[in-house]
């Protein structure tokens, strides 16, 4: 699949204000500063489509981007951002989980993980929570350009080993880099395969 058009549609904090046209939605989430917005810009090849920042917590709303006039990519606020008030963290949490649990158009959730890090409790707990809830999801390892191929493979194996402590079958996994477009074709191919299956 090739993305020909990508346009920002709406930002909001309430799912009842999300688009009501019934198109499928592919949402991206991860810890703050994991590279969600950069990945969306890489996939769409529109550098400024999703707003990026060196400061964690830039994405604070549900952002919908219409792709090829066919489906939505959704940029969700990051989870686990500590440098804000408890009240604000609870607000982000409410936005995130209300969307994930109650949005029927959510077709697949992509959970982003920084490939440079050891398996973190907050990521494992989030992944396990999605499994318990039956949310269809895949894992995307970001920032692969920051590691050698060998180190990246080792990091992924650590995550697989950790997940297999609780999972019988691993979810789909992708390795990406927004810097050099690693994983772009595989990720878009995955979305395209889901789209073909549900139409």
CSV table of C-alpha atoms in Angstrom, one decimal:
chain,number,residue,atom,x,y,z
A,1,UNK,CA,0.0,0.0,0.0
A,2,UNK,CA,1.2,3.5,-0.8
A,3,UNK,CA,-0.1,6.6,1.1
A,4,UNK,CA,-1.2,9.1,-1.5
A,5,UNK,CA,-3.1,11.5,0.8
A,6,UNK,CA,-2.9,12.2,4.5
A,7,UNK,CA,-4.7,15.1,6.2
A,8,UNK,CA,-5.3,16.2,9.7
A,9,UNK,CA,-9.0,16.0,10.6
A,10,UNK,CA,-9.6,16.7,14.3
A,11,UNK,CA,-8.1,16.9,17.8
A,12,UNK,CA,-10.2,16.3,20.8
A,13,UNK,CA,-10.4,14.7,24.3
A,14,UNK,CA,-13.8,13.0,24.0
A,15,UNK,CA,-14.6,10.0,21.9
A,16,UNK,CA,-18.1,11.3,21.1
A,17,UNK,CA,-16.4,14.1,19.2
A,18,UNK,CA,-14.3,11.7,17.1
A,19,UNK,CA,-15.3,11.2,13.4
A,20,UNK,CA,-18.6,9.4,12.9
A,21,UNK,CA,-18.1,8.1,9.4
A,22,UNK,CA,-17.4,4.5,10.4
A,23,UNK,CA,-14.0,4.3,8.8
A,24,UNK,CA,-11.5,2.0,10.5
A,25,UNK,CA,-8.9,3.5,12.8
A,26,UNK,CA,-5.3,2.4,13.5
A,27,UNK,CA,-4.2,4.0,16.7
A,28,UNK,CA,-0.6,4.6,17.9
A,29,UNK,CA,0.4,4.7,21.6
A,30,UNK,CA,3.4,4.3,23.8
A,31,UNK,CA,5.3,5.9,26.6
A,32,UNK,CA,5.9,9.6,26.2
A,33,UNK,CA,8.8,10.5,23.8
A,34,UNK,CA,8.8,7.0,22.2
A,35,UNK,CA,8.5,8.6,18.7
A,36,UNK,CA,4.8,8.2,17.9
A,37,UNK,CA,4.5,11.5,15.9
A,38,UNK,CA,7.8,10.9,14.1
A,39,UNK,CA,6.6,7.5,13.1
A,40,UNK,CA,3.3,8.8,11.7
A,41,UNK,CA,5.2,11.5,9.7
A,42,UNK,CA,7.5,8.8,8.4
A,43,UNK,CA,4.6,6.5,7.4
A,44,UNK,CA,2.7,9.3,5.6
A,45,UNK,CA,5.9,11.0,4.3
A,46,UNK,CA,4.5,14.3,5.5
A,47,UNK,CA,7.1,15.7,7.9
A,48,UNK,CA,4.9,18.2,9.8
A,49,UNK,CA,1.6,16.2,9.8
A,50,UNK,CA,1.9,15.1,13.4
A,51,UNK,CA,3.5,17.6,15.7
A,52,UNK,CA,6.8,16.4,17.2
A,53,UNK,CA,8.8,17.7,20.1
A,54,UNK,CA,12.0,16.9,22.1
A,55,UNK,CA,9.9,17.4,25.2
A,56,UNK,CA,7.8,14.4,26.3
A,57,UNK,CA,4.0,14.9,26.4
A,58,UNK,CA,3.6,16.9,23.2
A,59,UNK,CA,0.6,14.8,22.2
A,60,UNK,CA,-2.2,15.6,24.7
A,61,UNK,CA,-5.3,14.9,22.6
A,62,UNK,CA,-6.7,12.2,20.3
A,63,UNK,CA,-5.5,13.3,16.8
A,64,UNK,CA,-7.2,11.8,13.7
A,65,UNK,CA,-5.5,11.8,10.3
A,66,UNK,CA,-7.4,10.6,7.3
A,67,UNK,CA,-5.4,8.4,5.0
A,68,UNK,CA,-6.2,7.9,1.3
A,69,UNK,CA,-9.8,9.0,2.1
A,70,UNK,CA,-10.1,5.5,3.4
A,71,UNK,CA,-9.1,5.0,7.0
A,72,UNK,CA,-7.7,6.9,9.9
A,73,UNK,CA,-4.3,6.9,11.7
A,74,UNK,CA,-4.9,8.1,15.3
A,75,UNK,CA,-2.1,9.6,17.4
A,76,UNK,CA,-2.9,9.1,21.1
A,77,UNK,CA,-1.4,10.8,24.1
A,78,UNK,CA,1.6,8.9,25.6
A,79,UNK,CA,1.2,7.0,28.9
A,80,UNK,CA,3.5,7.1,31.9
A,81,UNK,CA,4.5,10.7,31.6
A,82,UNK,CA,5.6,11.7,35.1
A,83,UNK,CA,6.6,15.3,34.7
A,84,UNK,CA,3.1,16.7,35.1
A,85,UNK,CA,0.5,16.9,37.8
A,86,UNK,CA,-1.3,13.8,39.1
A,87,UNK,CA,-4.5,15.4,37.9
A,88,UNK,CA,-3.1,15.8,34.4
A,89,UNK,CA,-1.9,12.2,34.3
A,90,UNK,CA,-5.3,11.0,35.3
A,91,UNK,CA,-6.8,13.1,32.6
A,92,UNK,CA,-4.5,11.6,30.0
A,93,UNK,CA,-5.3,8.1,31.3
A,94,UNK,CA,-9.0,8.7,31.0
A,95,UNK,CA,-8.6,10.0,27.4
A,96,UNK,CA,-6.5,7.0,26.4
A,97,UNK,CA,-8.5,4.2,28.0
A,98,UNK,CA,-11.9,5.6,27.1
A,99,UNK,CA,-10.8,5.7,23.5
A,100,UNK,CA,-9.3,2.2,23.5
A,101,UNK,CA,-12.1,0.5,25.4
A,102,UNK,CA,-15.1,2.2,23.9
A,103,UNK,CA,-14.2,3.2,20.4
A,104,UNK,CA,-15.8,0.6,18.1
A,105,UNK,CA,-13.9,1.9,15.0
A,106,UNK,CA,-10.6,1.0,16.6
A,107,UNK,CA,-9.3,-1.7,14.3
A,108,UNK,CA,-5.8,-2.2,15.6
A,109,UNK,CA,-3.7,-0.6,18.3
A,110,UNK,CA,0.0,-0.2,17.7
A,111,UNK,CA,2.0,-0.1,20.9
A,112,UNK,CA,5.4,1.6,20.4
A,113,UNK,CA,8.4,0.6,22.4
A,114,UNK,CA,11.9,2.3,22.3
A,115,UNK,CA,14.1,-0.6,21.1
A,116,UNK,CA,17.1,0.8,23.2
A,117,UNK,CA,15.5,0.0,26.6
A,118,UNK,CA,15.2,-3.2,28.6
A,119,UNK,CA,11.6,-4.5,29.0
A,120,UNK,CA,9.9,-1.9,31.3
A,121,UNK,CA,7.2,-2.7,33.8
A,122,UNK,CA,4.9,0.0,32.5
A,123,UNK,CA,5.1,-1.3,28.9
A,124,UNK,CA,4.6,-4.9,29.9
A,125,UNK,CA,1.6,-4.0,32.1
A,126,UNK,CA,0.0,-2.0,29.3
A,127,UNK,CA,0.6,-4.9,26.8
A,128,UNK,CA,-0.9,-7.4,29.2
A,129,UNK,CA,-3.8,-5.2,29.9
A,130,UNK,CA,-4.6,-5.0,26.2
A,131,UNK,CA,-4.5,-8.8,26.0
A,132,UNK,CA,-6.8,-9.2,28.9
A,133,UNK,CA,-9.3,-6.8,27.3
A,134,UNK,CA,-9.0,-8.5,24.0
A,135,UNK,CA,-7.8,-5.4,22.1
A,136,UNK,CA,-6.2,-6.3,18.8
A,137,UNK,CA,-2.7,-4.9,18.8
A,138,UNK,CA,0.8,-5.1,17.4
A,139,UNK,CA,4.1,-4.0,18.9
A,140,UNK,CA,6.3,-1.5,17.1
A,141,UNK,CA,10.0,-1.1,18.2
A,142,UNK,CA,11.1,2.4,17.4
A,143,UNK,CA,14.5,4.1,17.0
A,144,UNK,CA,16.2,1.0,15.4
A,145,UNK,CA,18.8,3.3,13.8
A,146,UNK,CA,20.2,4.0,17.3
A,147,UNK,CA,21.4,0.4,17.7
A,148,UNK,CA,23.4,-2.0,15.6
A,149,UNK,CA,21.4,-4.9,14.1
A,150,UNK,CA,22.9,-7.3,16.6
A,151,UNK,CA,22.0,-5.1,19.6
A,152,UNK,CA,18.5,-4.5,18.2
A,153,UNK,CA,17.9,-8.3,17.7
A,154,UNK,CA,19.1,-8.9,21.3
A,155,UNK,CA,16.7,-6.2,22.6
A,156,UNK,CA,13.7,-7.8,20.8
A,157,UNK,CA,14.6,-11.2,22.1
A,158,UNK,CA,14.6,-9.9,25.6
A,159,UNK,CA,11.1,-8.5,25.1
A,160,UNK,CA,9.9,-11.8,23.5
A,161,UNK,CA,11.3,-13.8,26.4
A,162,UNK,CA,9.6,-11.5,28.9
A,163,UNK,CA,6.3,-11.6,27.2
A,164,UNK,CA,6.3,-15.4,26.8
A,165,UNK,CA,6.3,-15.6,30.6
A,166,UNK,CA,2.6,-14.7,30.4
A,167,UNK,CA,1.6,-15.1,26.7
A,168,UNK,CA,1.2,-18.4,24.8
A,169,UNK,CA,1.5,-16.6,21.5
A,170,UNK,CA,3.3,-13.4,20.7
A,171,UNK,CA,1.6,-10.4,19.0
A,172,UNK,CA,2.9,-9.2,15.6
A,173,UNK,CA,6.1,-7.2,15.9
A,174,UNK,CA,7.7,-4.6,13.7
A,175,UNK,CA,11.1,-2.8,13.8
A,176,UNK,CA,11.1,0.8,12.7
A,177,UNK,CA,13.2,3.9,12.4
A,178,UNK,CA,11.7,7.2,11.5
A,179,UNK,CA,15.2,8.4,10.5
A,180,UNK,CA,15.7,6.0,7.6
A,181,UNK,CA,12.1,4.6,7.0
A,182,UNK,CA,13.0,1.1,8.3
A,183,UNK,CA,9.8,-1.0,8.6
A,184,UNK,CA,7.6,1.4,6.6
A,185,UNK,CA,6.7,-1.1,3.9
A,186,UNK,CA,6.1,-3.9,6.4
A,187,UNK,CA,3.8,-1.7,8.6
A,188,UNK,CA,1.8,-0.3,5.7
A,189,UNK,CA,1.5,-3.9,4.3
A,190,UNK,CA,0.1,-5.1,7.6
A,191,UNK,CA,-2.5,-2.3,7.7
A,192,UNK,CA,-3.4,-3.0,4.1
A,193,UNK,CA,-3.9,-6.7,4.8
A,194,UNK,CA,-6.3,-5.9,7.7
A,195,UNK,CA,-8.1,-3.4,5.4
A,196,UNK,CA,-8.5,-6.1,2.7
A,197,UNK,CA,-9.8,-8.6,5.2
A,198,UNK,CA,-12.5,-6.4,6.7
A,199,UNK,CA,-13.8,-5.0,3.5
